[in-house]
PDB file of C-alpha atoms in Angstrom:
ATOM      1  CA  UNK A  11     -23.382  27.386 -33.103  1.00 40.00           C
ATOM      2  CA  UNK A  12     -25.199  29.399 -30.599  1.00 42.00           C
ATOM      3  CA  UNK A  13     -24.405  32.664 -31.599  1.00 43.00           C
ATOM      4  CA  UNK A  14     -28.409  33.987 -31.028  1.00 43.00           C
ATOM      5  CA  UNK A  15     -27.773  34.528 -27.236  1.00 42.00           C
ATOM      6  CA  UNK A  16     -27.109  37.610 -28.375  1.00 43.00           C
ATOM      7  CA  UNK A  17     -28.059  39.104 -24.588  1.00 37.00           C
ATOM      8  CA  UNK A  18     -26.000  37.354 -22.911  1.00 45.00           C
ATOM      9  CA  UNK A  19     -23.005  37.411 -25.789  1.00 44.00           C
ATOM     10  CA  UNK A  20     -21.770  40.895 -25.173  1.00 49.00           C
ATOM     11  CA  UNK A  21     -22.900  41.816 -21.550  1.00 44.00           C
ATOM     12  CA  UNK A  22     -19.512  41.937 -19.717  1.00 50.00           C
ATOM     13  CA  UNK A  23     -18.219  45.284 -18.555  1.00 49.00           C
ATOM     14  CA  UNK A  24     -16.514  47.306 -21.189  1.00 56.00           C
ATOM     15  CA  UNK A  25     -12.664  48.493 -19.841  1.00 63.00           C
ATOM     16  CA  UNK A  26      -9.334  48.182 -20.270  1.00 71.00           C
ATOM     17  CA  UNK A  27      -7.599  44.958 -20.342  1.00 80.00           C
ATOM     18  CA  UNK A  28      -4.335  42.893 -20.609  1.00 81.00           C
ATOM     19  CA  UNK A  29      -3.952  39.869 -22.560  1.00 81.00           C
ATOM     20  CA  UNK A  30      -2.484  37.238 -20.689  1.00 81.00           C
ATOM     21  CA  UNK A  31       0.946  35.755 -20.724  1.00 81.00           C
ATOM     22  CA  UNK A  32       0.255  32.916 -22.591  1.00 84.00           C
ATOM     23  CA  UNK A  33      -1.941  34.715 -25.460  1.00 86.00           C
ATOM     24  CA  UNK A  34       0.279  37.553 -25.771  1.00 85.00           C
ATOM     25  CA  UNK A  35       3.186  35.158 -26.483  1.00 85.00           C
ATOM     26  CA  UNK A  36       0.822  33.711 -29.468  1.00 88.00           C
ATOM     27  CA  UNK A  37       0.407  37.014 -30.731  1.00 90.00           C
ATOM     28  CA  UNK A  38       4.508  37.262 -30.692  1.00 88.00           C
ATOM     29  CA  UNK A  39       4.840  34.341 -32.471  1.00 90.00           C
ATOM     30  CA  UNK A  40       2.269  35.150 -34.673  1.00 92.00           C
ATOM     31  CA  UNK A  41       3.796  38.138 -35.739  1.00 92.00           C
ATOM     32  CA  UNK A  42       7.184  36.686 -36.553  1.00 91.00           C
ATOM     33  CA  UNK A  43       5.923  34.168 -38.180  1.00 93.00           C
ATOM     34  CA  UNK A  44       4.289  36.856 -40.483  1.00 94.00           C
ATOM     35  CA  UNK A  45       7.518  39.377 -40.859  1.00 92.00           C
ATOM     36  CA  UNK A  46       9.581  35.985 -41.487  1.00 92.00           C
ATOM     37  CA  UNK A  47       8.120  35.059 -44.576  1.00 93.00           C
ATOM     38  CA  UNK A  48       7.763  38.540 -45.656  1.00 92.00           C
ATOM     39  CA  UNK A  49      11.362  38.764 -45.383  1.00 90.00           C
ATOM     40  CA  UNK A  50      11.236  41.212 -42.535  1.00 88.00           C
ATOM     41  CA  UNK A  51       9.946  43.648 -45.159  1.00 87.00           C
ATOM     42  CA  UNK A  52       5.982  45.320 -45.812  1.00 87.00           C
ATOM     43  CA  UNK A  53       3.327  43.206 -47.918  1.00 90.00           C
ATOM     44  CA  UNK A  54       4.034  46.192 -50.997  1.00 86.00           C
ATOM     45  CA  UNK A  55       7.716  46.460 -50.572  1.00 83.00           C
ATOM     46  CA  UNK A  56       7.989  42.495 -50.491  1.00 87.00           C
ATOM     47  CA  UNK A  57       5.936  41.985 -53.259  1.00 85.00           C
ATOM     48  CA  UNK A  58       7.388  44.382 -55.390  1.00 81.00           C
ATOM     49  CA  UNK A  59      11.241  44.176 -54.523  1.00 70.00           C
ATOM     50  CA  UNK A  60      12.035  43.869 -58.060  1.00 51.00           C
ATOM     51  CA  UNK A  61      10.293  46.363 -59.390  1.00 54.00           C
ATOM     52  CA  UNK A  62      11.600  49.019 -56.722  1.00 49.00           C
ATOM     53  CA  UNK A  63      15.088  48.111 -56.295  1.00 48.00           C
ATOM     54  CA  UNK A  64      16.338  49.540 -58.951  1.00 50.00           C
ATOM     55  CA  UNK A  65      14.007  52.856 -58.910  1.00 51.00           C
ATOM     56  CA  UNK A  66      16.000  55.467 -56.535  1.00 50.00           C
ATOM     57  CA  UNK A  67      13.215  58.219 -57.572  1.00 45.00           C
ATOM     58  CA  UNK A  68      10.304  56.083 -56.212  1.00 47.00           C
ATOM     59  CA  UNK A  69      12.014  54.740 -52.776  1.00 52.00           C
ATOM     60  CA  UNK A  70      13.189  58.498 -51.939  1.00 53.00           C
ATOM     61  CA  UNK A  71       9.661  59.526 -52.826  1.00 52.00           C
ATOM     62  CA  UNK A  72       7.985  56.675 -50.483  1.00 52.00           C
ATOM     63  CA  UNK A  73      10.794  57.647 -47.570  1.00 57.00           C
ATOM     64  CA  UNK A  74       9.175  61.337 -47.753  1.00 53.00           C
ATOM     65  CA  UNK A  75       5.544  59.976 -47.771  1.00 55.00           C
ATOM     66  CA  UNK A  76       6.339  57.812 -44.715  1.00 52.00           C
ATOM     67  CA  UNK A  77       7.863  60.560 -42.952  1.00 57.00           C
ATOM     68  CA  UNK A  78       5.036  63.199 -43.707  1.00 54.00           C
ATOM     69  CA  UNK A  79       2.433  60.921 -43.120  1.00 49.00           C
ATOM     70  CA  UNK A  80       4.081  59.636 -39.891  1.00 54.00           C
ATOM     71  CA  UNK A  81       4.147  63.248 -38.451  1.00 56.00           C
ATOM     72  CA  UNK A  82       0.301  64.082 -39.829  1.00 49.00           C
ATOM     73  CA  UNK A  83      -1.068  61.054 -38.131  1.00 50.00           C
ATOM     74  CA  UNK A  84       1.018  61.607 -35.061  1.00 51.00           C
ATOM     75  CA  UNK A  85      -0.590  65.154 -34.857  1.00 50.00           C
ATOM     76  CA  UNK A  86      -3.585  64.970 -35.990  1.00 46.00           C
ATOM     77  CA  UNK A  87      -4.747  60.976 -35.283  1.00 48.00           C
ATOM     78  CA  UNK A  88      -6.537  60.513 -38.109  1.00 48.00           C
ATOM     79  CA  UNK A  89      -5.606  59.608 -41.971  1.00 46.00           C
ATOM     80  CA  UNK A  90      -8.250  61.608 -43.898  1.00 45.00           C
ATOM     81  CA  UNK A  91      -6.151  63.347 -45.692  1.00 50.00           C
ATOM     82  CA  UNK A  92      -3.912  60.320 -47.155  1.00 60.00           C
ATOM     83  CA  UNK A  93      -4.707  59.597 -51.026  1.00 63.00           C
ATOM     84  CA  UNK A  94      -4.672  55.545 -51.092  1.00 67.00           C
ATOM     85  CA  UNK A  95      -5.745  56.470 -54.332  1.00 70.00           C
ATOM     86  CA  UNK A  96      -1.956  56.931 -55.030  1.00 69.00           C
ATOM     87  CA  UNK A  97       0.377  54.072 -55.200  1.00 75.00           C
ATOM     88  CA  UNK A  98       3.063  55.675 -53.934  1.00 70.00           C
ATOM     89  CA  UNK A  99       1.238  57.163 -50.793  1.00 71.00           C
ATOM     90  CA  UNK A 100      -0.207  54.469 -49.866  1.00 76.00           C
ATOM     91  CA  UNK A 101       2.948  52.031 -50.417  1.00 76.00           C
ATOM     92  CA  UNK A 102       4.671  54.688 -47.726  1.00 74.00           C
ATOM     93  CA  UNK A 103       1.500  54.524 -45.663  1.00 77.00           C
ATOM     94  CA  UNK A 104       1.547  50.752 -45.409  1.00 80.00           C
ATOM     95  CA  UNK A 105       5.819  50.577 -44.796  1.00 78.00           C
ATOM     96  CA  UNK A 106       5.196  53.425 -41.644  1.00 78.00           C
ATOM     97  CA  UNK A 107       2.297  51.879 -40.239  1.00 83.00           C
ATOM     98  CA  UNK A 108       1.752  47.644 -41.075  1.00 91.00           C
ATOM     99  CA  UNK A 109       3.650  46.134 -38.423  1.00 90.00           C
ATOM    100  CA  UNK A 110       2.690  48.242 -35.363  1.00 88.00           C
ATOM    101  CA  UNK A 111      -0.788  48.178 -37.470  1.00 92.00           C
ATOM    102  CA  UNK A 112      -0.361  44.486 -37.766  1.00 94.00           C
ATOM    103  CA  UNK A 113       0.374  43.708 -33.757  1.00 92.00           C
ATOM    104  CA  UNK A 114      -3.194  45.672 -32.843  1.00 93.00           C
ATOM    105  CA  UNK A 115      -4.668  43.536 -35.143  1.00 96.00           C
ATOM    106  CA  UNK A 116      -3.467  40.217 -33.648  1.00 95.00           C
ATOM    107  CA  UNK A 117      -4.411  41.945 -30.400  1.00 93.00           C
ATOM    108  CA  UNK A 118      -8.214  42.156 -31.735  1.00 95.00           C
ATOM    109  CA  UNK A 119      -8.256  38.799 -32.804  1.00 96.00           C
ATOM    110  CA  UNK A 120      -6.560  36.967 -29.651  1.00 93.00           C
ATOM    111  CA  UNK A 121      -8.954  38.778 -27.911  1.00 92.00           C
ATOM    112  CA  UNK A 122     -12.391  38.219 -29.587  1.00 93.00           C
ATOM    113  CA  UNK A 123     -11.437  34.474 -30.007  1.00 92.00           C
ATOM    114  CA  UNK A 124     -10.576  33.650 -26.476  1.00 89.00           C
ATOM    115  CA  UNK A 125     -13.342  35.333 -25.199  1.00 88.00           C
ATOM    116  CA  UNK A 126     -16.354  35.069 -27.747  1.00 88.00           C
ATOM    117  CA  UNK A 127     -15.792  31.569 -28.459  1.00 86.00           C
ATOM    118  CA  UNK A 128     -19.118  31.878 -30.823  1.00 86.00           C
ATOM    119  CA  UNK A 129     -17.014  34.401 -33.347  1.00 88.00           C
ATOM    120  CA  UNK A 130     -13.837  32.228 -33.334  1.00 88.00           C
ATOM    121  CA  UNK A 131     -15.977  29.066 -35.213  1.00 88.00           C
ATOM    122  CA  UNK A 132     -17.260  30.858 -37.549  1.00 90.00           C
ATOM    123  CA  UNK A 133     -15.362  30.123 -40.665  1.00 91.00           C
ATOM    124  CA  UNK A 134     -16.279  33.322 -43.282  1.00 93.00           C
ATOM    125  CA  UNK A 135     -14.452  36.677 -42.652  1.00 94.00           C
ATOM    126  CA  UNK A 136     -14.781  39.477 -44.959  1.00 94.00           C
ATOM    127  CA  UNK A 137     -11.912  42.153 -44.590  1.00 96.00           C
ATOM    128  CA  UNK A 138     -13.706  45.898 -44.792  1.00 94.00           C
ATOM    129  CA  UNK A 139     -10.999  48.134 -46.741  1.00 92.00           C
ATOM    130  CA  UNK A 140      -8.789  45.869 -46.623  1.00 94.00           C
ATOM    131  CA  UNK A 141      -5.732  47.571 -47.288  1.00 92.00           C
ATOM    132  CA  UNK A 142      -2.580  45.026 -47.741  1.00 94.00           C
ATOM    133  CA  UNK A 143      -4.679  42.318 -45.700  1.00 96.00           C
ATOM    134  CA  UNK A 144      -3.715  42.962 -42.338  1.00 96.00           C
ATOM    135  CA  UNK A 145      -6.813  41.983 -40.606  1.00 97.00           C
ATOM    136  CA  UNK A 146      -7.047  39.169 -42.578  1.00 97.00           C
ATOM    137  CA  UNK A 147      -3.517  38.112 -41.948  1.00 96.00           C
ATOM    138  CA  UNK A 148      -3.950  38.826 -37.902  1.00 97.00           C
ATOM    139  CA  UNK A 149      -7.454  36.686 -37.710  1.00 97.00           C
ATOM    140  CA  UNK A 150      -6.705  33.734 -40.161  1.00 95.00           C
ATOM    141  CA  UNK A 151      -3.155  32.998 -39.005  1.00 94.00           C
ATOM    142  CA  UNK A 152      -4.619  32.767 -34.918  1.00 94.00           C
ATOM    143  CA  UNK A 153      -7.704  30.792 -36.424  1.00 93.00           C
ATOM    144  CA  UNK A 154      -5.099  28.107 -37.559  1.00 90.00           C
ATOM    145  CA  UNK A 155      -3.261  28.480 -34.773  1.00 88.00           C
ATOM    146  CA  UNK A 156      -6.245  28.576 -31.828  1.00 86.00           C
ATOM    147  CA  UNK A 157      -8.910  27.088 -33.589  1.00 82.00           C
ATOM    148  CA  UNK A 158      -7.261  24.859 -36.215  1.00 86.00           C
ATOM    149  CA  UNK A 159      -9.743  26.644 -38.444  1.00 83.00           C
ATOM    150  CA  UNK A 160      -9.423  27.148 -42.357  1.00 88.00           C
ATOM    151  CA  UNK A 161     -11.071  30.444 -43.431  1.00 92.00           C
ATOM    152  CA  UNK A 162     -13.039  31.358 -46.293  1.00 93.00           C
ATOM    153  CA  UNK A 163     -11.765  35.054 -46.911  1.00 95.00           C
ATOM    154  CA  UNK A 164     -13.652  38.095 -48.883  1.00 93.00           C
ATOM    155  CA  UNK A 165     -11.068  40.912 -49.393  1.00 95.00           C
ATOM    156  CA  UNK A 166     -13.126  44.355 -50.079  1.00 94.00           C
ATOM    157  CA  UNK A 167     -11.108  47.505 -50.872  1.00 93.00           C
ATOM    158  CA  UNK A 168     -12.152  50.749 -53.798  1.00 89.00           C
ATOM    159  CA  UNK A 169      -8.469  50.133 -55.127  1.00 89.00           C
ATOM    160  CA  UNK A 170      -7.170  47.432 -57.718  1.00 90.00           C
ATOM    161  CA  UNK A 171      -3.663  48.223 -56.476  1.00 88.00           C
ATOM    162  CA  UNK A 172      -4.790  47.404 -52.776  1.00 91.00           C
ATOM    163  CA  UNK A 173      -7.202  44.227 -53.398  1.00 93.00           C
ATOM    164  CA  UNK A 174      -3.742  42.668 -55.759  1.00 91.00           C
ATOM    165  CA  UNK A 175      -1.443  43.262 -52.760  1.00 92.00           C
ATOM    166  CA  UNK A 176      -3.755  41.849 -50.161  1.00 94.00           C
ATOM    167  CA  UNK A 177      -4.709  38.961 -52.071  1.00 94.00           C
ATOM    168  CA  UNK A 178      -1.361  38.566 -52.766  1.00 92.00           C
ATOM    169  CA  UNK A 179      -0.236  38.250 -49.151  1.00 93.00           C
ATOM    170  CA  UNK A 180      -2.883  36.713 -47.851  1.00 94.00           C
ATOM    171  CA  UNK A 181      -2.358  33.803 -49.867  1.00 92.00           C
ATOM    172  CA  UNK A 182       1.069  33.377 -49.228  1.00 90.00           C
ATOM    173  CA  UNK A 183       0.702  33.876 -45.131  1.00 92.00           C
ATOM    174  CA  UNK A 184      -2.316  31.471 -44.583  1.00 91.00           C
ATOM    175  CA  UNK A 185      -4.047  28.586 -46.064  1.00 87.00           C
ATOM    176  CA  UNK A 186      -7.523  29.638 -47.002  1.00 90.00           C
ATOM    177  CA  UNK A 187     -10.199  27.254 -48.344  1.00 90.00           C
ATOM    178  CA  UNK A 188     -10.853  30.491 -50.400  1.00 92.00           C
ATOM    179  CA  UNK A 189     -10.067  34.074 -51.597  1.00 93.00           C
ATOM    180  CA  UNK A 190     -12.510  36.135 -53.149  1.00 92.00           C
ATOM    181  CA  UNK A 191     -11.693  39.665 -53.873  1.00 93.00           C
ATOM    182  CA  UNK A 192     -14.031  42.643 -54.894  1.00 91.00           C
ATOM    183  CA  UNK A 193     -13.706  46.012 -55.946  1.00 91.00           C
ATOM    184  CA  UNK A 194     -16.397  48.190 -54.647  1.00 85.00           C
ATOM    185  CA  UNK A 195     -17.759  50.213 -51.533  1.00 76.00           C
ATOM    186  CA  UNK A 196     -18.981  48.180 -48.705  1.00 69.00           C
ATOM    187  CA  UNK A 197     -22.369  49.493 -48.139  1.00 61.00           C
ATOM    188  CA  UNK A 198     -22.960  47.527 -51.737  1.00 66.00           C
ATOM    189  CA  UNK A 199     -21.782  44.464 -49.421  1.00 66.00           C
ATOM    190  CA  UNK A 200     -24.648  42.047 -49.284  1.00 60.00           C
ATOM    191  CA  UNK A 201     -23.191  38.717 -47.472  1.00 55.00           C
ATOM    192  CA  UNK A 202     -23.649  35.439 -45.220  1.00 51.00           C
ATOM    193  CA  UNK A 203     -25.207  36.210 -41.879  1.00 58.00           C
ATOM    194  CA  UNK A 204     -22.547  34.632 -40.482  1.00 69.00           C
ATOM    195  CA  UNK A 205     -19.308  36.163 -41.983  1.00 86.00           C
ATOM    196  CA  UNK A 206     -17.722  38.181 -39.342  1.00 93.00           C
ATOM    197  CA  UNK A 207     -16.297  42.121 -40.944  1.00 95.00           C
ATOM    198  CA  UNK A 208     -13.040  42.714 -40.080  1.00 97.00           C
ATOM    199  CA  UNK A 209     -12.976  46.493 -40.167  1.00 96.00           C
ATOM    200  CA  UNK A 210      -9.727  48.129 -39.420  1.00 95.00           C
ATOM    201  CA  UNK A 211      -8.947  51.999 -38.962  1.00 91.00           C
ATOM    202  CA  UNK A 212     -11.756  52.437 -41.911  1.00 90.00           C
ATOM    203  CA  UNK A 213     -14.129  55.159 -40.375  1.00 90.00           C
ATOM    204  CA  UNK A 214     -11.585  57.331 -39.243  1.00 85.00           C
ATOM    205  CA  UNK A 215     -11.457  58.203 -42.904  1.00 79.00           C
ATOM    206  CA  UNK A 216     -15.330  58.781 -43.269  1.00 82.00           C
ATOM    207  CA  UNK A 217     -16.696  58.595 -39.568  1.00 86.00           C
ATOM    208  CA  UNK A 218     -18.285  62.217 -40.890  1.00 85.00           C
ATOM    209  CA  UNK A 219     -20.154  60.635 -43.652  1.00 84.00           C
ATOM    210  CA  UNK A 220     -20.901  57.193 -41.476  1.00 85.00           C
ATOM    211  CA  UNK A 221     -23.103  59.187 -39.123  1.00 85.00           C
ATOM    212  CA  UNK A 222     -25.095  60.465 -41.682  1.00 87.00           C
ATOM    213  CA  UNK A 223     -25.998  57.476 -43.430  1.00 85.00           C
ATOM    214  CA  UNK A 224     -29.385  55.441 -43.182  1.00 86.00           C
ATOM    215  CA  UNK A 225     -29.105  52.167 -40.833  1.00 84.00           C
ATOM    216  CA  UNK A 226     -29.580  49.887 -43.552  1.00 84.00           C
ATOM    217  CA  UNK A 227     -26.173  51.560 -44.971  1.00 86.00           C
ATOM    218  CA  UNK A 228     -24.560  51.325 -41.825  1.00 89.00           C
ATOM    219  CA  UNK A 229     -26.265  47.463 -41.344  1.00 88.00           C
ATOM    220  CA  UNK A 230     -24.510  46.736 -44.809  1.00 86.00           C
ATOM    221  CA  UNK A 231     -21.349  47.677 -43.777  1.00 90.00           C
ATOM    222  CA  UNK A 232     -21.499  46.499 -39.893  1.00 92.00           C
ATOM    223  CA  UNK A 233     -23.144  42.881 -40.872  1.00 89.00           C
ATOM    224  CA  UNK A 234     -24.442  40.732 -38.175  1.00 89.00           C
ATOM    225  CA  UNK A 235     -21.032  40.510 -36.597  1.00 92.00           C
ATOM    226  CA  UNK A 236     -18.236  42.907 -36.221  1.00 95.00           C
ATOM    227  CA  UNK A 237     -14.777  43.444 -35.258  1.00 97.00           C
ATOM    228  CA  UNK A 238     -13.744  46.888 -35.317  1.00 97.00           C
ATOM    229  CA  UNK A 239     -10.169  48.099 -34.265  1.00 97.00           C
ATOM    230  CA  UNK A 240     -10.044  51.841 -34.671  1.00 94.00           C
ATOM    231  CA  UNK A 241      -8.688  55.361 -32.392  1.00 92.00           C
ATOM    232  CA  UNK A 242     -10.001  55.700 -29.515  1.00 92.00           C
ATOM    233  CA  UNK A 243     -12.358  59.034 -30.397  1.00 92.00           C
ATOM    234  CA  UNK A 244     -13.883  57.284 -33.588  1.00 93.00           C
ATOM    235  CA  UNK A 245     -15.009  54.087 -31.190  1.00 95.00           C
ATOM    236  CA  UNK A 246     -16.316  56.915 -28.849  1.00 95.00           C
ATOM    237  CA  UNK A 247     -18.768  57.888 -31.822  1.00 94.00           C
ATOM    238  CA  UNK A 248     -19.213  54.704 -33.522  1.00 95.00           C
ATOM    239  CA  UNK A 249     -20.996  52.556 -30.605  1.00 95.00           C
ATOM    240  CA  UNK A 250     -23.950  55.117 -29.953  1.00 94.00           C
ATOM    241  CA  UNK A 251     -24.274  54.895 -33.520  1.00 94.00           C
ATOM    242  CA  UNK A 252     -24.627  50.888 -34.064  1.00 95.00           C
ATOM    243  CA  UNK A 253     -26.732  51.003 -30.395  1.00 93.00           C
ATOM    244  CA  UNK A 254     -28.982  53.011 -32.092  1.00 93.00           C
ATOM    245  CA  UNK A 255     -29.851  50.390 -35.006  1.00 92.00           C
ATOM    246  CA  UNK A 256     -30.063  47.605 -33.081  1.00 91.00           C
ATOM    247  CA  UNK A 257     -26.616  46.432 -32.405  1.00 93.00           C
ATOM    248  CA  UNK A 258     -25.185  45.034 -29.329  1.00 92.00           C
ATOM    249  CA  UNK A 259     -22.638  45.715 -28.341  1.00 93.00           C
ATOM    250  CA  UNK A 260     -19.239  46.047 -26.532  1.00 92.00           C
ATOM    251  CA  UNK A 261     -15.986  48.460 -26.641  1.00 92.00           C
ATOM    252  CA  UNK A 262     -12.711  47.731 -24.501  1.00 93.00           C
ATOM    253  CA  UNK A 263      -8.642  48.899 -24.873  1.00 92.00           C
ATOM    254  CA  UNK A 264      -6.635  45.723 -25.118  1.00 91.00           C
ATOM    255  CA  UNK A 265      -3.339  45.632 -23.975  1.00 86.00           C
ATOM    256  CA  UNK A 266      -0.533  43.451 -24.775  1.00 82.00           C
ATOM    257  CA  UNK A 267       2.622  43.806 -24.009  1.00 73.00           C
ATOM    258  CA  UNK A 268       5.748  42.932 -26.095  1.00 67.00           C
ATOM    259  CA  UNK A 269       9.779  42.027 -26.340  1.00 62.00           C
ATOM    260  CA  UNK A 270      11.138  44.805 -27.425  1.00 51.00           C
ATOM    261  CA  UNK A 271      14.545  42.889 -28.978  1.00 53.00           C
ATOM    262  CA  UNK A 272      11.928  40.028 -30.117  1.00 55.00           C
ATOM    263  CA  UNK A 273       9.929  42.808 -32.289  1.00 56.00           C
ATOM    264  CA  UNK A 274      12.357  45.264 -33.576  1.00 57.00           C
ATOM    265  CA  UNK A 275       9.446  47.096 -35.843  1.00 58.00           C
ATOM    266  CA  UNK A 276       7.780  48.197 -32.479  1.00 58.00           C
ATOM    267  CA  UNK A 277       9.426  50.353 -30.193  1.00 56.00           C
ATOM    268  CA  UNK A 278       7.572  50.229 -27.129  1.00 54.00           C
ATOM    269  CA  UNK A 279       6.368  47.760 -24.796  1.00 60.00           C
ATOM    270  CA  UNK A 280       3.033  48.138 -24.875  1.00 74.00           C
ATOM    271  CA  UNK A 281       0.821  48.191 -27.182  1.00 84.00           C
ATOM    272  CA  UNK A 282      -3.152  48.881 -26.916  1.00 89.00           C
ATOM    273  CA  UNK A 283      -5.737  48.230 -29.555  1.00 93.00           C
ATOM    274  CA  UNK A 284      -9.067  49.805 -29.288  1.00 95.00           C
ATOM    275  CA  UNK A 285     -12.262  47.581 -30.287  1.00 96.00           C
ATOM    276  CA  UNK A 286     -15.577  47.592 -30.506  1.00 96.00           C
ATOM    277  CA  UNK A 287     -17.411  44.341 -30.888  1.00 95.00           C
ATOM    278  CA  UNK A 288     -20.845  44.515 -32.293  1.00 94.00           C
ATOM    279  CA  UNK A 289     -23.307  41.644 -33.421  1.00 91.00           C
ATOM    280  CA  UNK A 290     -27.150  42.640 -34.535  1.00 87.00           C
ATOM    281  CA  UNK A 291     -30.140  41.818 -32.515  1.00 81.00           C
ATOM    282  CA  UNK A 292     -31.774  40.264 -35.733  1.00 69.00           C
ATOM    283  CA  UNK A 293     -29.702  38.790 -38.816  1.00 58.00           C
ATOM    284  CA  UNK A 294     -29.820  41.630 -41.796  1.00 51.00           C
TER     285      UNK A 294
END
């Protein structure tokens, strides 16, 4: 794997993009596959259908989360405020926002496969806040599907409730050679040079406290390779910031666009991830 041509690896112009036909279809497919055998229901609410469908008290309260939460993100683009700490909060946090969540992520992936063909053979991926899996899902369902690739997956959330869930799906949606799951903060993360971290809409919770961290922090978190998928404003302030410790590296809005009547949880056409690909000048 010659993944050291590191000056080469991400020179090509940073922009805004459109997947093409073909990939975009994959990504489609992808994605049905996924909501399929989560009965066309969230990770949480599929994996805990019995244990909610009798409790009218705890689905009202997750249809008000999901409704405040859907207006505070819509105003204020960001989720700082939202306790994942909470079960409940979070469970309405993943049923407002995992499929259209989900779709960006699949975006990311298609993307840094086809065109880093050096990231799509690498066979570790460790999932920063990992949330319900999502990142996981979107990367290790396309590696089977592009690459014919079997993963070996590290899930890496603060929350027992979140690492169960996501471990939980995960296993169910793809075939992993392995799962390993750990409670903790990632900048205790000390991995494989070659893992690539999956890190999805994480520093728009903390992008305060990122920028004031050491590098080697930041180095622990980033690794030697990076996918990032995160607002548009917290890329913007992110890439200086890995530049500045040695990173290359390269930011760009994907596009893909989608049938509307062959997703029903995404109402509009288009849909545009924001990335930022990084991979370190030396290994950590």
């Amino acid at each position: 794997m010659n993944i050291d041509r590191d000056s080469q690896w991400l020179a090509r112009t940073s922009g805004k993009i459109n997947l093409t036909s073909e990939i975009a279809l994959l990504c489609d497919k992808s994605f049905l596959k996924i909501r399929t055998k989560l009965n066309k229901k969230t990770p949480i609410l599929f994996l805990t259908e019995d244990k909610l469908s009798n409790n009218t008290l705890a689905n009202e309260t997750i249809k008000q989360c999901k409704e405040g939460i859907r207006s505070y993100i819509k105003e204020y683009r960001s989720d700082v405020h939202i306790n994942f700490r909470n079960e409940i909060s979070f469970t309405a946090y993943d049923t407002a926002y995992f499929y259209r969540n989900l779709y960006k992520m699949l975006i990311a992936s298609a993307y840094a496969m086809t065109e880093y063909p050096d990231i799509a053979n690498i066979r570790e991926i460790t999932d920063i806040g990992c949330g319900v899996g999502t990142f996981s899902l979107a990367w290790g369902l396309l590696s089977e599907e592009m690459q014919g690739n079997k993963l070996s997956i590290s899930l890496i959330d603060r929350h027992d409730f979140q690492l169960k869930m996501a471990s939980a799906v995960v296993s169910k949606i793809i075939h992993p050679l392995s799962i390993s799951v750990y409670r903790g903060d990632a900048l205790e993360l000390h991995d494989s040079n070659y893992s690539i971290h999956l890190i999805g809409y994480v520093f728009c919770s903390n992008i305060d406290e990122v920028e004031s961290l050491d590098y080697r922090r930041i180095r622990s978190i980033i690794g030697y390779v990076s996918v990032i998928v995160d607002y548009e404003n917290i890329i913007e302030r992110m890439e200086p910031i890995l530049k500045n410790i040695g990173y290359h590296t390269k930011k760009v809005k994907v596009r893909a666009k989608t049938k509307s009547n062959f997703i029903t949880d995404i109402k509009s056409v288009g849909i545009t991830a924001n990335i930022l690909i990084a991979i370190a000048r030396e290994k950590n």
